[in-house]
Amino acid sequence: MTVIGHGGRSLRQFLAHMISIRLANERDATLLPEIERSSGEIFRQSDGLEWIADDDVQSEAQHRALIATGVAFVAELEGRGVVAFLNGEVTPDALHIWQVAVHRDQQGCGIGRALIDAAQHHAIRHGVSSLTLTTFRKVPWNEPYYQRLGFMTLDHGHLGARLEAVLQAEGQAGLPIARRCAMRKPL
Ligand SMILES: CC(C)(COP(=O)(O)OP(=O)(O)OC[C@H]1O[C@@H](n2cnc3c(N)ncnc32)[C@H](O)[C@@H]1OP(=O)(O)O)[C@@H](O)C(=O)NCCC(=O)NCCS
């Protein structure tokens, strides 16, 4: 295989044949905290956010709960196994994505995009009119990436009570709230 640079189209096309996205099952839960830990390594490149790489990740129990009652997908790479996940829950106004994480070795190959596509199809099939999430402003693989995928950053006046509460809880949990934003993609 020839790898043509970060995000190279031919690598993406090659991997598209080797990746399958499926609903997560309970057996996957043990693998997912380590995948999120690995995914966070990318934050070592981000000024002032390096500590995210050593921050807590969703626990196995939280994964089990989201697999049982929420929305949970994994990406499996042929010959390698599960390398990424997305989880969230359906709320009255949106499918809210709680976490997307791709193992550091597989980032930049379109797997995150494929997981978000899967969440989007799930939302549409269930009559849900938008996707929402919270993320870091201006970090290249967060806010600008989601904007390229069709998400809009919400002004404070347009957050609504649910997303305001999510951001507030993140602040209480120690995330730098000035660097966080909520985003919505209408479907
Ligand atoms: C965000 C994340 C899930 C994206 O998954 P992925 O499989 O790498 O995503 P894709 O390959 O679909 O796209 C990666 C995008 O990030 C950008 N990107 C990735 N690393 C980058 C870097 N170091 N510098 C600049 N841009 C970067 C790429 O340009 C690409 O955008 P594009 O497709 O519009 O060109 C993955 O980077 C990750 O696990 N990050 C750590 C956890 C995280 O931030 N989760 C999101 C919480 S809201």
CSV table of C-alpha atoms and ligand atoms in Angstrom, one decimal:
chain,number,residue,atom,x,y,z
A,1,MET,CA,0.0,0.0,0.0
A,2,THR,CA,1.2,3.5,-0.8
A,3,VAL,CA,0.2,6.1,1.7
A,4,ILE,CA,-0.2,9.5,0.1
A,5,GLY,CA,0.1,11.9,3.0
A,6,HIS,CA,-2.3,12.7,5.8
A,7,GLY,CA,-5.9,12.2,4.8
A,8,GLY,CA,-4.8,11.1,1.3
A,9,ARG,CA,-7.7,10.2,-0.9
A,10,SER,CA,-6.2,6.9,-2.1
A,11,LEU,CA,-5.6,5.7,1.5
A,12,ARG,CA,-9.2,6.6,2.3
A,13,GLN,CA,-10.5,4.7,-0.7
A,14,PHE,CA,-8.3,1.7,0.2
A,15,LEU,CA,-9.5,1.7,3.8
A,16,ALA,CA,-13.1,2.1,2.8
A,17,HIS,CA,-13.0,-1.5,1.7
A,18,MET,CA,-11.5,-2.7,4.9
A,19,ILE,CA,-13.6,-0.9,7.4
A,20,SER,CA,-17.0,-2.0,8.6
A,21,ILE,CA,-19.3,0.0,10.8
A,22,ARG,CA,-21.7,-2.0,13.0
A,23,LEU,CA,-23.7,-1.6,16.2
A,24,ALA,CA,-21.6,-2.1,19.3
A,25,ASN,CA,-22.4,-5.1,21.5
A,26,GLU,CA,-21.6,-5.8,25.1
A,27,ARG,CA,-18.4,-7.7,24.3
A,28,ASP,CA,-16.9,-4.5,22.7
A,29,ALA,CA,-17.2,-2.5,25.9
A,30,THR,CA,-13.9,-3.8,27.4
A,31,LEU,CA,-12.0,-2.6,24.3
A,32,LEU,CA,-13.4,0.9,24.1
A,33,PRO,CA,-11.7,2.8,27.0
A,34,GLU,CA,-8.3,1.9,25.6
A,35,ILE,CA,-9.3,3.1,22.2
A,36,GLU,CA,-10.4,6.5,23.6
A,37,ARG,CA,-7.2,6.7,25.6
A,38,SER,CA,-5.2,6.2,22.4
A,39,SER,CA,-7.3,8.7,20.5
A,40,GLY,CA,-6.6,11.4,23.0
A,41,GLU,CA,-2.9,11.3,22.2
A,42,ILE,CA,-3.5,13.7,19.3
A,43,PHE,CA,-4.1,16.4,21.9
A,44,ARG,CA,-0.4,16.4,22.8
A,45,GLN,CA,-0.1,18.6,19.6
A,46,SER,CA,-2.6,21.1,20.9
A,47,ASP,CA,-1.4,24.2,22.8
A,48,GLY,CA,-2.8,24.2,26.3
A,49,LEU,CA,-4.8,21.0,25.8
A,50,GLU,CA,-2.0,18.5,26.1
A,51,TRP,CA,-3.5,17.3,29.4
A,52,ILE,CA,-6.6,15.9,27.6
A,53,ALA,CA,-4.3,13.0,26.5
A,54,ASP,CA,-4.1,12.0,30.2
A,55,ASP,CA,-7.7,12.8,31.1
A,56,ASP,CA,-10.3,10.3,32.2
A,57,VAL,CA,-12.1,8.4,29.5
A,58,GLN,CA,-15.6,6.8,29.5
A,59,SER,CA,-15.6,3.8,31.7
A,60,GLU,CA,-16.5,0.3,30.6
A,61,ALA,CA,-19.8,0.6,32.7
A,62,GLN,CA,-20.7,3.9,30.8
A,63,HIS,CA,-20.0,2.1,27.5
A,64,ARG,CA,-22.3,-0.8,28.6
A,65,ALA,CA,-25.1,1.6,29.5
A,66,LEU,CA,-24.9,3.4,26.2
A,67,ILE,CA,-24.7,0.1,24.3
A,68,ALA,CA,-27.8,-1.1,26.1
A,69,THR,CA,-30.0,2.0,26.0
A,70,GLY,CA,-28.3,4.6,23.8
A,71,VAL,CA,-26.7,4.7,20.3
A,72,ALA,CA,-23.4,2.9,20.0
A,73,PHE,CA,-21.4,2.1,16.9
A,74,VAL,CA,-17.9,0.6,16.4
A,75,ALA,CA,-15.6,0.6,13.4
A,76,GLU,CA,-13.8,-2.7,12.7
A,77,LEU,CA,-10.7,-2.8,10.6
A,78,GLU,CA,-10.2,-6.1,8.7
A,79,GLY,CA,-7.4,-8.1,10.3
A,80,ARG,CA,-7.2,-5.7,13.3
A,81,GLY,CA,-10.6,-5.6,15.0
A,82,VAL,CA,-12.3,-2.7,16.6
A,83,VAL,CA,-10.4,0.5,16.2
A,84,ALA,CA,-13.0,3.2,16.8
A,85,PHE,CA,-16.4,4.0,18.3
A,86,LEU,CA,-19.1,6.6,18.4
A,87,ASN,CA,-21.8,6.7,21.1
A,88,GLY,CA,-24.6,9.0,22.0
A,89,GLU,CA,-28.3,9.1,22.8
A,90,VAL,CA,-31.6,10.1,21.3
A,91,THR,CA,-33.0,13.2,23.1
A,92,PRO,CA,-36.3,14.9,22.3
A,93,ASP,CA,-34.6,17.3,19.8
A,94,ALA,CA,-31.6,15.5,18.5
A,95,LEU,CA,-29.3,12.5,18.4
A,96,HIS,CA,-26.6,13.8,20.8
A,97,ILE,CA,-23.1,12.4,20.2
A,98,TRP,CA,-21.3,11.9,23.5
A,99,GLN,CA,-18.0,10.7,22.1
A,100,VAL,CA,-16.3,9.7,18.9
A,101,ALA,CA,-12.8,8.2,19.2
A,102,VAL,CA,-10.5,6.7,16.7
A,103,HIS,CA,-7.3,4.8,17.7
A,104,ARG,CA,-4.4,7.1,17.1
A,105,ASP,CA,-2.8,4.8,14.6
A,106,GLN,CA,-6.0,4.9,12.4
A,107,GLN,CA,-6.8,8.6,12.6
A,108,GLY,CA,-7.1,10.7,9.4
A,109,CYS,CA,-8.4,7.8,7.3
A,110,GLY,CA,-12.1,8.7,7.2
A,111,ILE,CA,-13.2,6.4,10.0
A,112,GLY,CA,-14.5,9.3,12.2
A,113,ARG,CA,-16.5,10.5,9.1
A,114,ALA,CA,-17.9,7.0,8.5
A,115,LEU,CA,-19.0,6.7,12.2
A,116,ILE,CA,-20.8,10.1,12.0
A,117,ASP,CA,-22.5,9.0,8.8
A,118,ALA,CA,-23.7,5.9,10.6
A,119,ALA,CA,-25.1,8.1,13.4
A,120,GLN,CA,-26.7,10.4,10.9
A,121,HIS,CA,-28.4,7.4,9.1
A,122,HIS,CA,-29.6,6.1,12.5
A,123,ALA,CA,-31.1,9.5,13.3
A,124,ILE,CA,-32.9,9.8,10.0
A,125,ARG,CA,-34.3,6.2,10.3
A,126,HIS,CA,-35.6,7.1,13.7
A,127,GLY,CA,-37.2,10.4,12.6
A,128,VAL,CA,-34.7,12.5,14.6
A,129,SER,CA,-34.2,16.0,13.0
A,130,SER,CA,-30.6,16.8,14.0
A,131,LEU,CA,-27.3,15.7,15.4
A,132,THR,CA,-25.7,17.7,18.2
A,133,LEU,CA,-22.4,17.5,20.1
A,134,THR,CA,-20.0,19.6,22.2
A,135,THR,CA,-16.4,19.9,21.3
A,136,PHE,CA,-13.3,22.1,21.4
A,137,ARG,CA,-13.3,25.4,19.5
A,138,LYS,CA,-10.7,25.8,16.8
A,139,VAL,CA,-8.9,22.5,17.4
A,140,PRO,CA,-8.4,21.2,13.8
A,141,TRP,CA,-9.9,17.7,14.4
A,142,ASN,CA,-12.8,19.2,16.4
A,143,GLU,CA,-14.9,22.3,15.6
A,144,PRO,CA,-13.5,23.0,12.1
A,145,TYR,CA,-13.7,19.3,11.2
A,146,TYR,CA,-17.4,19.1,12.3
A,147,GLN,CA,-18.1,22.3,10.4
A,148,ARG,CA,-16.7,20.6,7.3
A,149,LEU,CA,-19.2,17.7,8.0
A,150,GLY,CA,-22.1,20.1,8.1
A,151,PHE,CA,-22.4,21.0,11.8
A,152,MET,CA,-22.9,24.7,12.8
A,153,THR,CA,-21.5,26.2,15.9
A,154,LEU,CA,-24.3,27.5,18.1
A,155,ASP,CA,-24.3,31.0,19.7
A,156,HIS,CA,-25.1,31.1,23.3
A,157,GLY,CA,-28.6,32.4,22.5
A,158,HIS,CA,-29.4,29.3,20.4
A,159,LEU,CA,-28.1,26.5,22.7
A,160,GLY,CA,-31.4,25.6,24.4
A,161,ALA,CA,-31.6,24.3,27.9
A,162,ARG,CA,-30.2,20.8,27.2
A,163,LEU,CA,-27.0,21.9,25.5
A,164,GLU,CA,-26.5,24.7,28.0
A,165,ALA,CA,-26.7,22.0,30.7
A,166,VAL,CA,-24.2,19.8,28.9
A,167,LEU,CA,-21.7,22.7,28.6
A,168,GLN,CA,-22.2,23.6,32.2
A,169,ALA,CA,-21.6,20.1,33.4
A,170,GLU,CA,-18.4,20.0,31.3
A,171,GLY,CA,-17.2,23.2,33.0
A,172,GLN,CA,-17.9,21.6,36.4
A,173,ALA,CA,-15.9,18.5,35.4
A,174,GLY,CA,-12.9,20.8,34.7
A,175,LEU,CA,-13.0,21.4,30.9
A,176,PRO,CA,-12.0,25.0,29.9
A,177,ILE,CA,-15.5,26.2,29.1
A,178,ALA,CA,-14.3,29.2,27.0
A,179,ARG,CA,-12.7,26.7,24.6
A,180,ARG,CA,-15.8,24.5,24.3
A,181,CYS,CA,-18.8,25.0,22.0
A,182,ALA,CA,-22.0,23.2,21.1
A,183,MET,CA,-22.8,22.3,17.5
A,184,ARG,CA,-25.9,21.1,15.6
A,185,LYS,CA,-26.3,19.5,12.2
A,186,PRO,CA,-29.9,19.7,10.9
A,187,LEU,CA,-30.9,16.6,9.0
B,1,LIG,C1,-12.0,13.5,15.9
B,1,LIG,C2,-11.7,12.1,15.4
B,1,LIG,C3,-12.8,11.1,16.0
B,1,LIG,C4,-11.8,12.1,13.9
B,1,LIG,O1,-11.6,10.8,13.4
B,1,LIG,P1,-10.8,10.5,12.1
B,1,LIG,O2,-11.0,9.1,11.7
B,1,LIG,O3,-9.4,10.9,12.4
B,1,LIG,O4,-11.5,11.5,11.2
B,1,LIG,P2,-11.4,11.6,9.6
B,1,LIG,O5,-10.3,10.8,9.1
B,1,LIG,O6,-12.8,11.4,9.1
B,1,LIG,O7,-11.0,13.1,9.5
B,1,LIG,C5,-10.0,13.7,10.3
B,1,LIG,C6,-10.1,15.2,10.1
B,1,LIG,O8,-9.3,15.8,11.1
B,1,LIG,C7,-8.3,16.6,10.5
B,1,LIG,N1,-7.1,16.4,11.3
B,1,LIG,C8,-6.8,15.3,11.9
B,1,LIG,N2,-5.6,15.4,12.5
B,1,LIG,C9,-5.2,16.7,12.2
B,1,LIG,C10,-4.0,17.4,12.5
B,1,LIG,N3,-3.1,16.9,13.3
B,1,LIG,N4,-4.0,18.7,12.1
B,1,LIG,C11,-4.9,19.2,11.3
B,1,LIG,N5,-6.0,18.5,10.9
B,1,LIG,C12,-6.2,17.3,11.4
B,1,LIG,C13,-8.2,16.2,9.1
B,1,LIG,O9,-7.9,17.3,8.2
B,1,LIG,C14,-9.5,15.6,8.8
B,1,LIG,O10,-10.4,16.5,8.2
B,1,LIG,P3,-10.9,16.4,6.7
B,1,LIG,O11,-11.4,15.0,6.5
B,1,LIG,O12,-12.0,17.4,6.5
B,1,LIG,O13,-9.7,16.7,5.9
B,1,LIG,C15,-10.3,11.6,15.8
B,1,LIG,O14,-9.4,12.6,15.4
B,1,LIG,C16,-10.1,11.4,17.3
B,1,LIG,O15,-10.4,10.3,17.8
B,1,LIG,N6,-9.7,12.4,18.0
B,1,LIG,C17,-9.5,12.3,19.4
B,1,LIG,C18,-10.8,12.4,20.2
B,1,LIG,C19,-11.7,13.5,19.8
B,1,LIG,O16,-11.2,14.6,19.6
B,1,LIG,N7,-13.0,13.2,19.7
B,1,LIG,C20,-14.0,14.1,19.3
B,1,LIG,C21,-14.7,14.6,20.5
B,1,LIG,S1,-16.0,15.8,20.1
